Amino acid sequence: MACKSYLARFSTSQLLQVFASLVTIVVVTSLTRLFLPLAELNFSQLGIRPIVAAPPPVNGFGHFSELVAGVRSIEDTPRGERPIVTHLDRTLAPATPTPGLTTRERSVLPTFYPVGAQSRLLLPILPFGPNNQFRGFRDALVLARWLNRTLVVPPFFKHHTAAMTTGESDIVEVEEVFDWNQLASLQPMISWRRWSSLCGHTLDVLFQFKNPFMLGQFARIDRLFTLLGIRSNFSSTQAMRQPLQVTNYFSSLKSEEEARDRFTSSERCAMVLFPYKHVDISHDIVPLALHMRRSKRLQRLAAHFAAVKMHGKPFAVLHWRYNSDWRSIWCPQSMDGPFNISKIPNSRYLSICRSIISLNVSLVGAHLNQLLLSRQLAFVYVATPVSDFSNIMVDLRKSVPQMLASRELLAVVGGDDNKMLQDATLSPVTSNFELSIVEQELASTAKVFVGSKQSTWSSNVAFERTGIVRSVPGMGEPVLWINDIIKQAA
């Protein structure tokens, strides 16, 4: 009654004017929410590369001359001069299909769409060291596509000892590792730095694969929350507006349908906790391998080394992971002698432990020489965490005269006063993190790659080479395993 008597004071025309004003406010507010992300875009802050025509990946193993002769890379542009590239501001048409893909593989590549007010996001929190994070990142790429979400690309974290020993930053941006233009042509994605502008200082829902209590990864979660400006410790639930959605621990999602059954939330701002070997990516090997190419700078550093030290000749790369720290993890009772089988936790540990102990320098050296001879290879590069001045490496060099390792690599691609790099307009390798990735680039393009079983470093290279081999028939096998080589010869 009071409302009616109040409205009776106004004429019909006055009420219509008020109604029209309210409608105008609603429309303007809706349009503002829709286009605000575009208005907020600041090209000077994020430092991801501008849109350029990304060259196709180099598919030929050992063919470095094309890379060495390449033009100056966009990676050489100072960070402050690089504008942002996200699907929010992308104006190019979708990239042409990657050469070598089958019809089925082309059909699963999604088209671009803008990151607007209605786009749903997925930000992965990646576990463990760098190579495990790269493996988890592949899972996240596929999961984001299955859930029809834009991937928010997270920072990568260096090995936990890096910042402790050097005082350097503990994070690495995606464009420092991967070729952003190649990567972003796979599916919609944006940088993690845009999270706060799109989601504020919180998240709507958290998808969980593994229990962080089991992994001891709370520090990683809280570090990412700090970077995102989320004002909460993960141990509390203040950061989340919705409860966790949890899959069975250690289960693997086999299909898009299963993923959508497990993670049903339609909330906009979602994180996924520790995707790592939880998504079946076997059907996406080719597109992932061809689009997750390393940055142009890292590719050119590897090409420069191969041109200077191996003169464009075919070569092999051996990744030898079986060093002392692995022995202490997998078979702690057997540092230098027989081990007590009853104390090995399970058959997997036992298998790895036996693999570690079965390898010795003379045996590995003999088989490397045989491999070089039978495959007509001029050199072998040995990538290993073992010190280049250790007895193992000294003895291996005596056994294999054509061997190269990190000592030679750093002499070519390291050092701020490196005249050869300056002439090639390349910045030098500045950390073990970058050194390892350059070695992986060498391994991915070598004529033959010999890996260490159970190593994520080796597995990542094997995955990449498998995709390249499938896209380029006749390129040979993607990986040989050092233990298998020795077993077959026994």
Tab-separated table of N, CA, C and O in Angstrom, residues 181-238:
chain	number	residue	atom	x	y	z
A	181	ASN	N	54.151	-18.387	-29.890
A	181	ASN	CA	53.274	-18.345	-31.057
A	181	ASN	C	52.897	-19.744	-31.532
A	181	ASN	O	51.761	-19.987	-31.929
A	182	GLN	N	53.853	-20.663	-31.481
A	182	GLN	CA	53.528	-22.054	-31.804
A	182	GLN	C	52.562	-22.635	-30.784
A	182	GLN	O	51.604	-23.325	-31.122
A	183	LEU	N	52.834	-22.370	-29.510
A	183	LEU	CA	52.018	-22.925	-28.434
A	183	LEU	C	50.593	-22.379	-28.480
A	183	LEU	O	49.625	-23.129	-28.383
A	184	ALA	N	50.461	-21.059	-28.646
A	184	ALA	CA	49.146	-20.426	-28.611
A	184	ALA	C	48.320	-20.737	-29.848
A	184	ALA	O	47.115	-20.495	-29.857
A	185	SER	N	48.950	-21.279	-30.895
A	185	SER	CA	48.174	-21.678	-32.067
A	185	SER	C	47.507	-23.030	-31.874
A	185	SER	O	46.734	-23.473	-32.718
A	186	LEU	N	47.814	-23.698	-30.758
A	186	LEU	CA	47.207	-25.007	-30.484
A	186	LEU	C	45.790	-24.863	-29.946
A	186	LEU	O	44.877	-25.575	-30.363
A	187	GLN	N	45.584	-23.930	-29.004
A	187	GLN	CA	44.275	-23.763	-28.381
A	187	GLN	C	44.266	-22.461	-27.594
A	187	GLN	O	45.314	-21.854	-27.373
A	188	PRO	N	43.106	-21.999	-27.144
A	188	PRO	CA	43.035	-20.724	-26.430
A	188	PRO	C	43.808	-20.761	-25.117
A	188	PRO	O	43.674	-21.679	-24.326
A	189	MET	N	44.614	-19.728	-24.888
A	189	MET	CA	45.375	-19.638	-23.646
A	189	MET	C	45.781	-18.197	-23.394
A	189	MET	O	45.891	-17.400	-24.324
A	190	ILE	N	45.972	-17.868	-22.124
A	190	ILE	CA	46.419	-16.547	-21.715
A	190	ILE	C	47.478	-16.708	-20.629
A	190	ILE	O	47.649	-17.789	-20.072
A	191	SER	N	48.174	-15.634	-20.321
A	191	SER	CA	49.190	-15.673	-19.275
A	191	SER	C	48.546	-15.653	-17.890
A	191	SER	O	47.479	-15.065	-17.687
A	192	TRP	N	49.236	-16.252	-16.931
A	192	TRP	CA	48.768	-16.242	-15.539
A	192	TRP	C	48.675	-14.828	-14.984
A	192	TRP	O	47.928	-14.579	-14.032
A	193	ARG	N	49.402	-13.890	-15.574
A	193	ARG	CA	49.385	-12.517	-15.074
A	193	ARG	C	48.042	-11.828	-15.286
A	193	ARG	O	47.800	-10.773	-14.716
A	194	ARG	N	47.171	-12.408	-16.089
A	194	ARG	CA	45.862	-11.812	-16.309
A	194	ARG	C	44.804	-12.355	-15.354
A	194	ARG	O	43.642	-11.967	-15.409
A	195	TRP	N	45.197	-13.280	-14.488
A	195	TRP	CA	44.232	-13.914	-13.593
A	195	TRP	C	43.495	-12.885	-12.736
A	195	TRP	O	42.274	-12.900	-12.635
A	196	SER	N	44.240	-11.990	-12.094
A	196	SER	CA	43.610	-11.060	-11.162
A	196	SER	C	42.638	-10.122	-11.861
A	196	SER	O	41.608	-9.750	-11.293
A	197	SER	N	42.929	-9.732	-13.111
A	197	SER	CA	42.023	-8.833	-13.813
A	197	SER	C	40.741	-9.538	-14.240
A	197	SER	O	39.705	-8.898	-14.415
A	198	LEU	N	40.804	-10.861	-14.387
A	198	LEU	CA	39.628	-11.613	-14.819
A	198	LEU	C	38.904	-12.282	-13.658
A	198	LEU	O	37.695	-12.496	-13.722
A	199	CYS	N	39.642	-12.639	-12.611
A	199	CYS	CA	39.055	-13.407	-11.514
A	199	CYS	C	39.168	-12.713	-10.163
A	199	CYS	O	38.642	-13.238	-9.162
A	200	GLY	N	39.848	-11.586	-10.119
A	200	GLY	CA	40.061	-10.961	-8.821
A	200	GLY	C	41.095	-11.730	-8.018
A	200	GLY	O	41.917	-12.465	-8.565
A	201	HIS	N	41.043	-11.614	-6.721
A	201	HIS	CA	42.033	-12.255	-5.856
A	201	HIS	C	41.456	-13.504	-5.199
A	201	HIS	O	41.569	-13.708	-3.990
A	202	THR	N	40.868	-14.343	-6.019
A	202	THR	CA	40.264	-15.564	-5.488
A	202	THR	C	40.107	-16.564	-6.622
A	202	THR	O	40.539	-16.333	-7.745
A	203	LEU	N	39.514	-17.717	-6.338
A	203	LEU	CA	39.156	-18.689	-7.350
A	203	LEU	C	37.795	-19.267	-7.008
A	203	LEU	O	37.358	-19.235	-5.855
A	204	ASP	N	37.118	-19.780	-8.022
A	204	ASP	CA	35.770	-20.290	-7.813
A	204	ASP	C	35.757	-21.746	-7.385
A	204	ASP	O	34.933	-22.153	-6.567
A	205	VAL	N	36.636	-22.554	-7.974
A	205	VAL	CA	36.604	-23.984	-7.709
A	205	VAL	C	37.991	-24.560	-7.948
A	205	VAL	O	38.760	-24.037	-8.773
A	206	LEU	N	38.338	-25.597	-7.223
A	206	LEU	CA	39.628	-26.254	-7.373
A	206	LEU	C	39.400	-27.715	-7.728
A	206	LEU	O	38.774	-28.459	-6.979
A	207	PHE	N	39.912	-28.128	-8.882
A	207	PHE	CA	39.885	-29.530	-9.287
A	207	PHE	C	41.155	-30.190	-8.747
A	207	PHE	O	42.244	-29.640	-8.892
A	208	GLN	N	41.010	-31.355	-8.182
A	208	GLN	CA	42.149	-31.974	-7.501
A	208	GLN	C	42.381	-33.389	-8.006
A	208	GLN	O	41.464	-34.209	-8.061
A	209	PHE	N	43.640	-33.670	-8.368
A	209	PHE	CA	44.036	-35.022	-8.735
A	209	PHE	C	44.725	-35.725	-7.575
A	209	PHE	O	44.441	-36.866	-7.266
A	210	LYS	N	45.673	-35.027	-6.947
A	210	LYS	CA	46.454	-35.657	-5.887
A	210	LYS	C	46.342	-34.858	-4.605
A	210	LYS	O	46.210	-33.640	-4.611
A	211	ASN	N	46.405	-35.581	-3.514
A	211	ASN	CA	46.330	-34.953	-2.213
A	211	ASN	C	47.648	-34.238	-1.916
A	211	ASN	O	48.702	-34.865	-1.888
A	212	PRO	N	47.619	-32.898	-1.710
A	212	PRO	CA	48.880	-32.196	-1.443
A	212	PRO	C	49.582	-32.662	-0.182
A	212	PRO	O	50.790	-32.500	-0.041
A	213	PHE	N	48.823	-33.253	0.766
A	213	PHE	CA	49.474	-33.789	1.955
A	213	PHE	C	50.425	-34.923	1.582
A	213	PHE	O	51.475	-35.103	2.188
A	214	MET	N	50.046	-35.697	0.548
A	214	MET	CA	50.872	-36.815	0.125
A	214	MET	C	52.114	-36.340	-0.615
A	214	MET	O	53.140	-37.015	-0.630
A	215	LEU	N	52.035	-35.169	-1.255
A	215	LEU	CA	53.115	-34.706	-2.108
A	215	LEU	C	54.037	-33.708	-1.431
A	215	LEU	O	55.116	-33.421	-1.942
A	216	GLY	N	53.617	-33.173	-0.303
A	216	GLY	CA	54.422	-32.156	0.351
A	216	GLY	C	54.606	-30.919	-0.493
A	216	GLY	O	55.688	-30.322	-0.512
A	217	GLN	N	53.557	-30.523	-1.218
A	217	GLN	CA	53.664	-29.427	-2.175
A	217	GLN	C	52.899	-28.175	-1.744
A	217	GLN	O	52.544	-27.338	-2.572
A	218	PHE	N	52.636	-28.018	-0.454
A	218	PHE	CA	51.911	-26.842	0.000
A	218	PHE	C	52.678	-25.555	-0.312
A	218	PHE	O	52.088	-24.518	-0.610
A	219	ALA	N	53.994	-25.602	-0.221
A	219	ALA	CA	54.792	-24.410	-0.498
A	219	ALA	C	54.597	-23.946	-1.938
A	219	ALA	O	54.533	-22.744	-2.215
A	220	ARG	N	54.480	-24.889	-2.880
A	220	ARG	CA	54.253	-24.537	-4.290
A	220	ARG	C	52.897	-23.849	-4.450
A	220	ARG	O	52.771	-22.852	-5.164
A	221	ILE	N	51.883	-24.374	-3.781
A	221	ILE	CA	50.554	-23.787	-3.880
A	221	ILE	C	50.551	-22.368	-3.325
A	221	ILE	O	50.063	-21.430	-3.968
A	222	ASP	N	51.112	-22.210	-2.147
A	222	ASP	CA	51.109	-20.890	-1.519
A	222	ASP	C	51.957	-19.894	-2.305
A	222	ASP	O	51.637	-18.703	-2.358
A	223	ARG	N	53.045	-20.370	-2.924
A	223	ARG	CA	53.863	-19.473	-3.746
A	223	ARG	C	53.070	-18.972	-4.941
A	223	ARG	O	53.117	-17.778	-5.279
A	224	LEU	N	52.325	-19.848	-5.588
A	224	LEU	CA	51.516	-19.427	-6.731
A	224	LEU	C	50.403	-18.494	-6.283
A	224	LEU	O	50.090	-17.507	-6.961
A	225	PHE	N	49.786	-18.789	-5.144
A	225	PHE	CA	48.755	-17.894	-4.616
A	225	PHE	C	49.325	-16.496	-4.386
A	225	PHE	O	48.664	-15.493	-4.662
A	226	THR	N	50.547	-16.430	-3.888
A	226	THR	CA	51.178	-15.134	-3.664
A	226	THR	C	51.377	-14.387	-4.973
A	226	THR	O	51.104	-13.184	-5.081
A	227	LEU	N	51.852	-15.089	-6.000
A	227	LEU	CA	52.055	-14.464	-7.305
A	227	LEU	C	50.740	-13.955	-7.893
A	227	LEU	O	50.711	-12.915	-8.557
A	228	LEU	N	49.658	-14.678	-7.641
A	228	LEU	CA	48.353	-14.303	-8.189
A	228	LEU	C	47.648	-13.259	-7.334
A	228	LEU	O	46.609	-12.735	-7.738
A	229	GLY	N	48.177	-12.985	-6.153
A	229	GLY	CA	47.534	-12.022	-5.273
A	229	GLY	C	46.350	-12.588	-4.534
A	229	GLY	O	45.499	-11.837	-4.036
A	230	ILE	N	46.263	-13.922	-4.450
A	230	ILE	CA	45.174	-14.545	-3.700
A	230	ILE	C	45.518	-14.471	-2.222
A	230	ILE	O	46.517	-15.037	-1.775
A	231	ARG	N	44.706	-13.777	-1.482
A	231	ARG	CA	45.032	-13.480	-0.083
A	231	ARG	C	44.552	-14.600	0.831
A	231	ARG	O	43.614	-14.434	1.611
A	232	SER	N	45.156	-15.749	0.697
A	232	SER	CA	44.749	-16.867	1.542
A	232	SER	C	45.829	-17.918	1.536
A	232	SER	O	46.541	-18.094	0.556
A	233	ASN	N	45.953	-18.622	2.627
A	233	ASN	CA	46.796	-19.797	2.681
A	233	ASN	C	45.961	-20.990	2.231
A	233	ASN	O	44.794	-21.106	2.582
A	234	PHE	N	46.578	-21.884	1.453
A	234	PHE	CA	45.795	-22.993	0.908
A	234	PHE	C	45.205	-23.877	1.993
A	234	PHE	O	44.184	-24.524	1.792
A	235	SER	N	45.844	-23.917	3.151
A	235	SER	CA	45.348	-24.791	4.213
A	235	SER	C	43.973	-24.352	4.707
A	235	SER	O	43.256	-25.129	5.323
A	236	SER	N	43.606	-23.096	4.422
A	236	SER	CA	42.242	-22.653	4.705
A	236	SER	C	41.451	-22.691	3.408
A	236	SER	O	41.998	-22.881	2.335
A	237	THR	N	40.151	-22.528	3.479
A	237	THR	CA	39.308	-22.565	2.281
A	237	THR	C	38.810	-21.175	1.909
A	237	THR	O	37.904	-21.047	1.109
A	238	GLN	N	39.422	-20.128	2.478
A	238	GLN	CA	38.946	-18.789	2.217
A	238	GLN	C	39.134	-18.374	0.766
A	238	GLN	O	38.462	-17.473	0.283
